Short mmCIF file of C-alpha atoms in Angstrom, two decimals:
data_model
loop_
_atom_site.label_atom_id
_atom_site.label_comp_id
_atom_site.label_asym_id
_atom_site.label_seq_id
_atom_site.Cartn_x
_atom_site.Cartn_y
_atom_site.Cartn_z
CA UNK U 781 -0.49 5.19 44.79
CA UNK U 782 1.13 4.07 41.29
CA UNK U 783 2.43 7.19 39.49
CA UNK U 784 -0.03 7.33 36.29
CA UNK U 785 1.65 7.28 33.13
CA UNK U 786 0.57 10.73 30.33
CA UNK U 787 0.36 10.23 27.00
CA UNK U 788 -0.08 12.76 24.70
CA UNK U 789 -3.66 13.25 23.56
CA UNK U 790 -6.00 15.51 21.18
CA UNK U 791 -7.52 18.27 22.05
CA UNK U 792 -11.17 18.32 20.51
CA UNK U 793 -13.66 21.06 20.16
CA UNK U 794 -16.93 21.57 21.55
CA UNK U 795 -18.84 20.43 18.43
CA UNK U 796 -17.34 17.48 16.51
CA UNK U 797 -17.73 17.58 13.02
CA UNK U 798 -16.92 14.12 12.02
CA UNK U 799 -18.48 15.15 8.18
CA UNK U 800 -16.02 17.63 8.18
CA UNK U 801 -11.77 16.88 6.92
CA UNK U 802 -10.05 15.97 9.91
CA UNK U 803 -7.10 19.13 10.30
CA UNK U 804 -4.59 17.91 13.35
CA UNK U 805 -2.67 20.66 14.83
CA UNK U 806 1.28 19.97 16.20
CA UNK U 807 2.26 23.08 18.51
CA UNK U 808 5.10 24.58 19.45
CA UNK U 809 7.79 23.80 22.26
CA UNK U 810 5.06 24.14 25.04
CA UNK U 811 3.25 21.63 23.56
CA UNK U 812 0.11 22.35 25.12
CA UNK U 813 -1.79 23.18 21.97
CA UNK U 814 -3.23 26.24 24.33
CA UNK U 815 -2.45 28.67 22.19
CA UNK U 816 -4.51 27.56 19.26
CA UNK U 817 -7.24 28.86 20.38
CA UNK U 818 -7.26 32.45 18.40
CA UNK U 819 -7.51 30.30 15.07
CA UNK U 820 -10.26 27.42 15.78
CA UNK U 821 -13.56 29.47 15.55
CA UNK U 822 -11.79 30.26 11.87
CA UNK U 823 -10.89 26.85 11.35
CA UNK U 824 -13.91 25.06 12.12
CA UNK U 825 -15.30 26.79 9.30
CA UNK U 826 -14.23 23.82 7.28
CA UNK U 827 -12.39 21.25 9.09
CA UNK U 828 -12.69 18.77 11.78
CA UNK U 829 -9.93 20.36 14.35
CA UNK U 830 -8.08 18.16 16.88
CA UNK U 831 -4.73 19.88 18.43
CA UNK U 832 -2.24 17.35 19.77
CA UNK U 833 -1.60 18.33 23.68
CA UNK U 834 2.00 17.12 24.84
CA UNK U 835 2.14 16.08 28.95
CA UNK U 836 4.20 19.22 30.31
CA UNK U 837 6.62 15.87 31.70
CA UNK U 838 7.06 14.39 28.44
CA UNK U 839 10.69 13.19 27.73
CA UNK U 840 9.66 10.88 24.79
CA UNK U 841 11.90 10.74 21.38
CA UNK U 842 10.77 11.59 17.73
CA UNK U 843 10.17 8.21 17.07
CA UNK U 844 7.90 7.89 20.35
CA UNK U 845 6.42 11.33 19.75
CA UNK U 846 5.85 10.45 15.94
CA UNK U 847 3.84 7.03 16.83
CA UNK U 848 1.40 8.62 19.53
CA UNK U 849 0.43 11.06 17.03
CA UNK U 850 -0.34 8.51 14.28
CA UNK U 851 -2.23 6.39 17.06
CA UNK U 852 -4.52 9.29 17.42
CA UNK U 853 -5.08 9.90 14.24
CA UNK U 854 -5.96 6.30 13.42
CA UNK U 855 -8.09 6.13 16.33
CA UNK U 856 -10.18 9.98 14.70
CA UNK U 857 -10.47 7.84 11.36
CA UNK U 858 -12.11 4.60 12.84
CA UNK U 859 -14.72 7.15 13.89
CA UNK U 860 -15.21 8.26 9.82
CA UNK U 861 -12.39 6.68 7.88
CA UNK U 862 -13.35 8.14 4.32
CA UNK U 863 -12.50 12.07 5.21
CA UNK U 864 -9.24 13.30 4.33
CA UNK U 865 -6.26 14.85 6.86
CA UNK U 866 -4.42 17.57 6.81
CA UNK U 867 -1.76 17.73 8.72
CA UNK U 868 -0.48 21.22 10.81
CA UNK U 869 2.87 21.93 12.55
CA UNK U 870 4.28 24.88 13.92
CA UNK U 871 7.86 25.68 14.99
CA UNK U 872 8.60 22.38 17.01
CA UNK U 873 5.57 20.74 15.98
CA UNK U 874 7.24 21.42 12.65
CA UNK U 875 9.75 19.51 12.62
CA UNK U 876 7.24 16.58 15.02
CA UNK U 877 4.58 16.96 11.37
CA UNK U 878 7.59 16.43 8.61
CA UNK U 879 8.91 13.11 11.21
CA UNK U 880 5.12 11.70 11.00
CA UNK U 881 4.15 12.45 7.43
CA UNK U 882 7.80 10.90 6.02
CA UNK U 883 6.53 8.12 8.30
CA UNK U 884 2.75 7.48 6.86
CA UNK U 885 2.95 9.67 3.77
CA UNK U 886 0.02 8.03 2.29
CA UNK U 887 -2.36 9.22 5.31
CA UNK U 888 -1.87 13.03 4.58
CA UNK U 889 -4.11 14.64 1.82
CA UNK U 890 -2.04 18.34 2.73
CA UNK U 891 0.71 19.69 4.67
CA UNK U 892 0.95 22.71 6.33
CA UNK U 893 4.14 24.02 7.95
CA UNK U 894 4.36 26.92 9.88
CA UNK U 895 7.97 28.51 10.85
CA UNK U 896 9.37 24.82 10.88
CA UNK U 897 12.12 25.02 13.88
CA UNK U 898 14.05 22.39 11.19
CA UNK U 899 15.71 25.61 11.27
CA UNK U 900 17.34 25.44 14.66
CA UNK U 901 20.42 24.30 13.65
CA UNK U 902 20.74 27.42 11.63
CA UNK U 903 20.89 29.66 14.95
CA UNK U 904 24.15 28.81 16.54
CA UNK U 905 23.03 31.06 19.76
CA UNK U 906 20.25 28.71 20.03
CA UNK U 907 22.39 25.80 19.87
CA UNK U 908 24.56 27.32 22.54
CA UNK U 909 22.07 28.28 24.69
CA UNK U 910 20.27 24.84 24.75
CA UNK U 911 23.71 23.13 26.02
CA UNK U 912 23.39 26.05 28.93
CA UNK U 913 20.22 25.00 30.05
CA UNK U 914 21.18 21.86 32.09
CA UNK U 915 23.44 24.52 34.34
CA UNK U 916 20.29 27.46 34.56
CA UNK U 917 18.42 27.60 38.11
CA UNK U 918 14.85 26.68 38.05
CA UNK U 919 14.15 29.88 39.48
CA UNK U 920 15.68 31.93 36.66
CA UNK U 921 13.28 30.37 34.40
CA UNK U 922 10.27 32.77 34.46
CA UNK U 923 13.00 35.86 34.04
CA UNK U 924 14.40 33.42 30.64
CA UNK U 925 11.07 33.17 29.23
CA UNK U 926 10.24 37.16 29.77
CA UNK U 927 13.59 37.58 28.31
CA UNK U 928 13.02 35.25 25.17
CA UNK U 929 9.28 36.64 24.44
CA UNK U 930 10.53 39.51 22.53
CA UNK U 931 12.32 36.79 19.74
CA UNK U 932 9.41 34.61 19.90
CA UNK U 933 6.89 37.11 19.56
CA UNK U 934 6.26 39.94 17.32
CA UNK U 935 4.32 41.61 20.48
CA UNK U 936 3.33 44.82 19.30
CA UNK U 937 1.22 42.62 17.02
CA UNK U 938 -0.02 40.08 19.49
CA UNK U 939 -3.53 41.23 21.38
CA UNK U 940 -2.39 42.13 25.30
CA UNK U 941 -4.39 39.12 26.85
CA UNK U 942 -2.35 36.88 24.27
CA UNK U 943 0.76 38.70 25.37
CA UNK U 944 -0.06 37.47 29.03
CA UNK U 945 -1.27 33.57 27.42
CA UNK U 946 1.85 33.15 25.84
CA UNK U 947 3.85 34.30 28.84
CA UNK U 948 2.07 31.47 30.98
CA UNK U 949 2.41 28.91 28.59
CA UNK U 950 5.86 29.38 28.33
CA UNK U 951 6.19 29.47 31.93
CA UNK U 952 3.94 26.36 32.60
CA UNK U 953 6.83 24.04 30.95
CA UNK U 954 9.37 22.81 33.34
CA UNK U 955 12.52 23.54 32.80
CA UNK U 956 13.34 19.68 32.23
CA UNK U 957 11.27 19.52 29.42
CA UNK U 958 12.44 22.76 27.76
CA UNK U 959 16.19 21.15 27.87
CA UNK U 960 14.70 17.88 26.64
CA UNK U 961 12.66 19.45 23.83
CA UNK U 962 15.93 21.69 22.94
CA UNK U 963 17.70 18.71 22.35
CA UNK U 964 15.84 16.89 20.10
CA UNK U 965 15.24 20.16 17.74
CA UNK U 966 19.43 20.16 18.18
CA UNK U 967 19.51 16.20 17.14
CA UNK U 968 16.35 16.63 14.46
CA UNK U 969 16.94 15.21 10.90
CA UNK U 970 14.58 14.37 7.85
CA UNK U 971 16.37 13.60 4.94
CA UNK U 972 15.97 14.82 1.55
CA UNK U 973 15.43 11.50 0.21
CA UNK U 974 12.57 11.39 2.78
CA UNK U 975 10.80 14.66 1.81
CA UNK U 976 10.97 13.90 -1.59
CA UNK U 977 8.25 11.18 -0.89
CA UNK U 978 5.69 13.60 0.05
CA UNK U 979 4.11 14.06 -2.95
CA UNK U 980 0.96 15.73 -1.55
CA UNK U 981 0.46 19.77 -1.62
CA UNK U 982 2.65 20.98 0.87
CA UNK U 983 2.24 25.15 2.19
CA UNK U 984 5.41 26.64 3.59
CA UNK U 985 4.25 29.59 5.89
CA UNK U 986 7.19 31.98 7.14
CA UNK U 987 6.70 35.23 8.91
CA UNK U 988 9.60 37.89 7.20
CA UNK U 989 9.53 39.31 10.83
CA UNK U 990 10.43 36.32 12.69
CA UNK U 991 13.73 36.81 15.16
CA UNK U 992 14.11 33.41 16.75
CA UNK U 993 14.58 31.19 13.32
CA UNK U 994 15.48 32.22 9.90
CA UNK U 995 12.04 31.02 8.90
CA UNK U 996 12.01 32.38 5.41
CA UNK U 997 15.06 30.66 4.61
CA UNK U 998 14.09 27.46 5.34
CA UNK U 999 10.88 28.04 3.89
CA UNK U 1000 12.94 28.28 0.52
CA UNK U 1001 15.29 25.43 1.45
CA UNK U 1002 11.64 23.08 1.80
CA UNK U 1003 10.65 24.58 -1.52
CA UNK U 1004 13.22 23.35 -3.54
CA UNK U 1005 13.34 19.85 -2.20
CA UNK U 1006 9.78 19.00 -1.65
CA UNK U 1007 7.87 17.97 -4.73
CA UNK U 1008 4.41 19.92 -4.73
CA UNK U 1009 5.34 22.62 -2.44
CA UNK U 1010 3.66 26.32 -1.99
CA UNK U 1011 4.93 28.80 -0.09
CA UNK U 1012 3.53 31.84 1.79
CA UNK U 1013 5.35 34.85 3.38
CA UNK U 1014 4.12 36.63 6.30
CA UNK U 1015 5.70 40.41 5.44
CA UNK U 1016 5.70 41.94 8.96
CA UNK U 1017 5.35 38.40 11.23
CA UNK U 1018 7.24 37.01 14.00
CA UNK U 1019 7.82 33.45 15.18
CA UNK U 1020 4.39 32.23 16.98
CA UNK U 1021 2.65 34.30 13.94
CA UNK U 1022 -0.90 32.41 14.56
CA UNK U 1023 -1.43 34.50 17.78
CA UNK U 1024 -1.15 38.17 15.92
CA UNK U 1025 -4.19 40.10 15.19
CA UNK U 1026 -4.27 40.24 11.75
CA UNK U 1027 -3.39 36.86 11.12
CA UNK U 1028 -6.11 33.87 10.29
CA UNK U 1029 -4.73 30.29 9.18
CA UNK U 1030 -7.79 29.63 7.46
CA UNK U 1031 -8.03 32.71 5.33
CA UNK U 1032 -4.27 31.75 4.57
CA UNK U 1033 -5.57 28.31 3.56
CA UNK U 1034 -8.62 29.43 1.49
CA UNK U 1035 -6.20 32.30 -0.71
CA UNK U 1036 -3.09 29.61 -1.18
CA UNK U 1037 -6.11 27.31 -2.81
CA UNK U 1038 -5.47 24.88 -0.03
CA UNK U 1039 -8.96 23.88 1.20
CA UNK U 1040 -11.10 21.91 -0.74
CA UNK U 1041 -14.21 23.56 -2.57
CA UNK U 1042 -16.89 20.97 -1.72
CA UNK U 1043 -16.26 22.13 1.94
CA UNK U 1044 -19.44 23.91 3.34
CA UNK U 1045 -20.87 24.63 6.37
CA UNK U 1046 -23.80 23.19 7.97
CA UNK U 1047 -25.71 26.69 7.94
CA UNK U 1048 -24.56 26.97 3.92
CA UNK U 1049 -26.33 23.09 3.91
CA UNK U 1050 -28.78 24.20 5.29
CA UNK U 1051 -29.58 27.47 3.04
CA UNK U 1052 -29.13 25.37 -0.45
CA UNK U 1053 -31.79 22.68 0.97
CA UNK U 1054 -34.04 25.56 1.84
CA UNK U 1055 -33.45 27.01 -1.40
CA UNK U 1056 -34.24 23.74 -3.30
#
């Protein structure tokens, strides 16, 4: 049989709410948008929520990556083209949100980045260790990612059955992929000139506690190019912040003034026709 070709697709919800703003989601190295799933049921409050799931074989580049993604989204808006998108990316999906928005910066109505990895190149360990990668077993692999968790995770923080998801994900990548993926963080480049055209809201979140990247840093580094930027700091988080306890993206969203006010819920809807 022909080998069938994976493209990267969106994850949807159970209930689409095509009244709703469209949010789209960019995850992390895995790229299996998995690990979302401790912030929908909050998000769905007041957006449409589609996470972008990466084939674990992937070996696309930016530009490749960057295109699918904008595909998608054009294909959400044929379905209800007047709603407005905000645009999500987290460590390596990051750096995969500031290559599609600098690409389409006109489609974007916000921009949230979360612990941007366009911080790798600031970790020379992590440089090193991506070079390394090519020459590491495929059987030392599930002792690496135990090994890494502790960086990438603030766990005392992170519920136990989390703990275990995040361990899997990591685990579920193949090692090809993770050296692929490594490399393109290593080659990643937006230019200032290029930021500078985002003039849409843009909210820098950074966990303080985060051990992999100096998130914080770059956090202020985005601040001072972009043009409408906001930033928020996460005192006591770690890298993959959105899986910790205490932590919910769209209570982030609603005190940085970053959703819009005329989103309601259908049950609100519902209670101010009753009402009338």
């Amino acid at each position: 049989m022909p080998k069938v070709e994976l493209k990267p697709c969106f994850l949807t919800p159970n209930r689409v709410k095509l009244e709703y703003p469209l949010f789209v989601y960019l995850p992390g190295l895995d790229g299996t948008g998995e690990l979302l799933r401790s912030q929908t049921a909050g998000l769905e409050v007041g957006f449409d929520v589609r996470c972008l799931a990466i084939p674990r074989q992937d070996l696309t580049t930016w530009e490749e990556l960057s295109n699918n993604v904008l595909d998608l989204i054009h294909n959400e808006l044929e379905k209800s083209s007047q709603r407005p998108v905000y645009l999500c990316g987290e460590s390596f999906g990051g750096c995969l949100a500031m290559k599609v928005a600098t690409q389409a910066p006109q489609l974007f109505k916000r921009i949230i980045l979360i612990n941007p990895a366009s911080a790798f190149h600031l970790r020379p360990w992590l440089v090193w260790t991506s070079q390394l990668t090519n020459f590491v077993p495929e059987s030392c692999y599930e002792i690496g990612a135990l090994g890494l968790l502790p960086f990438l995770a603030s766990l005392p923080r992170i519920p136990r059955h989390l703990r275990h998801e995040l361990l899997k994900t990591m685990r579920s990548v193949p090692p090809a992929t993770v050296t692929w993926r490594l490399s393109l963080l290593k080659e990643f480049s937006v230019t200032e000139a290029q930021l500078r055209q985002l003039n849409q809201a843009v909210l820098l979140i950074a966990g303080a506690g985060d051990r992999l990247l100096p998130s914080v840093n770059e956090a202020r580094r985005l601040l001072n190019i972009l043009p409408n930027p906001k930033m928020a700091i996460l005192p006591d988080s770690g890298h993959a912040c959105l899986l910790e306890h205490n932590i919910n993206l769209y209570q982030i969203l609603q005190q940085q003034n970053f959703v819009e006010h005329q989103i309601k819920t259908s049950q609100e809807l519902e209670t101010n026709t009753n009402s009338i």
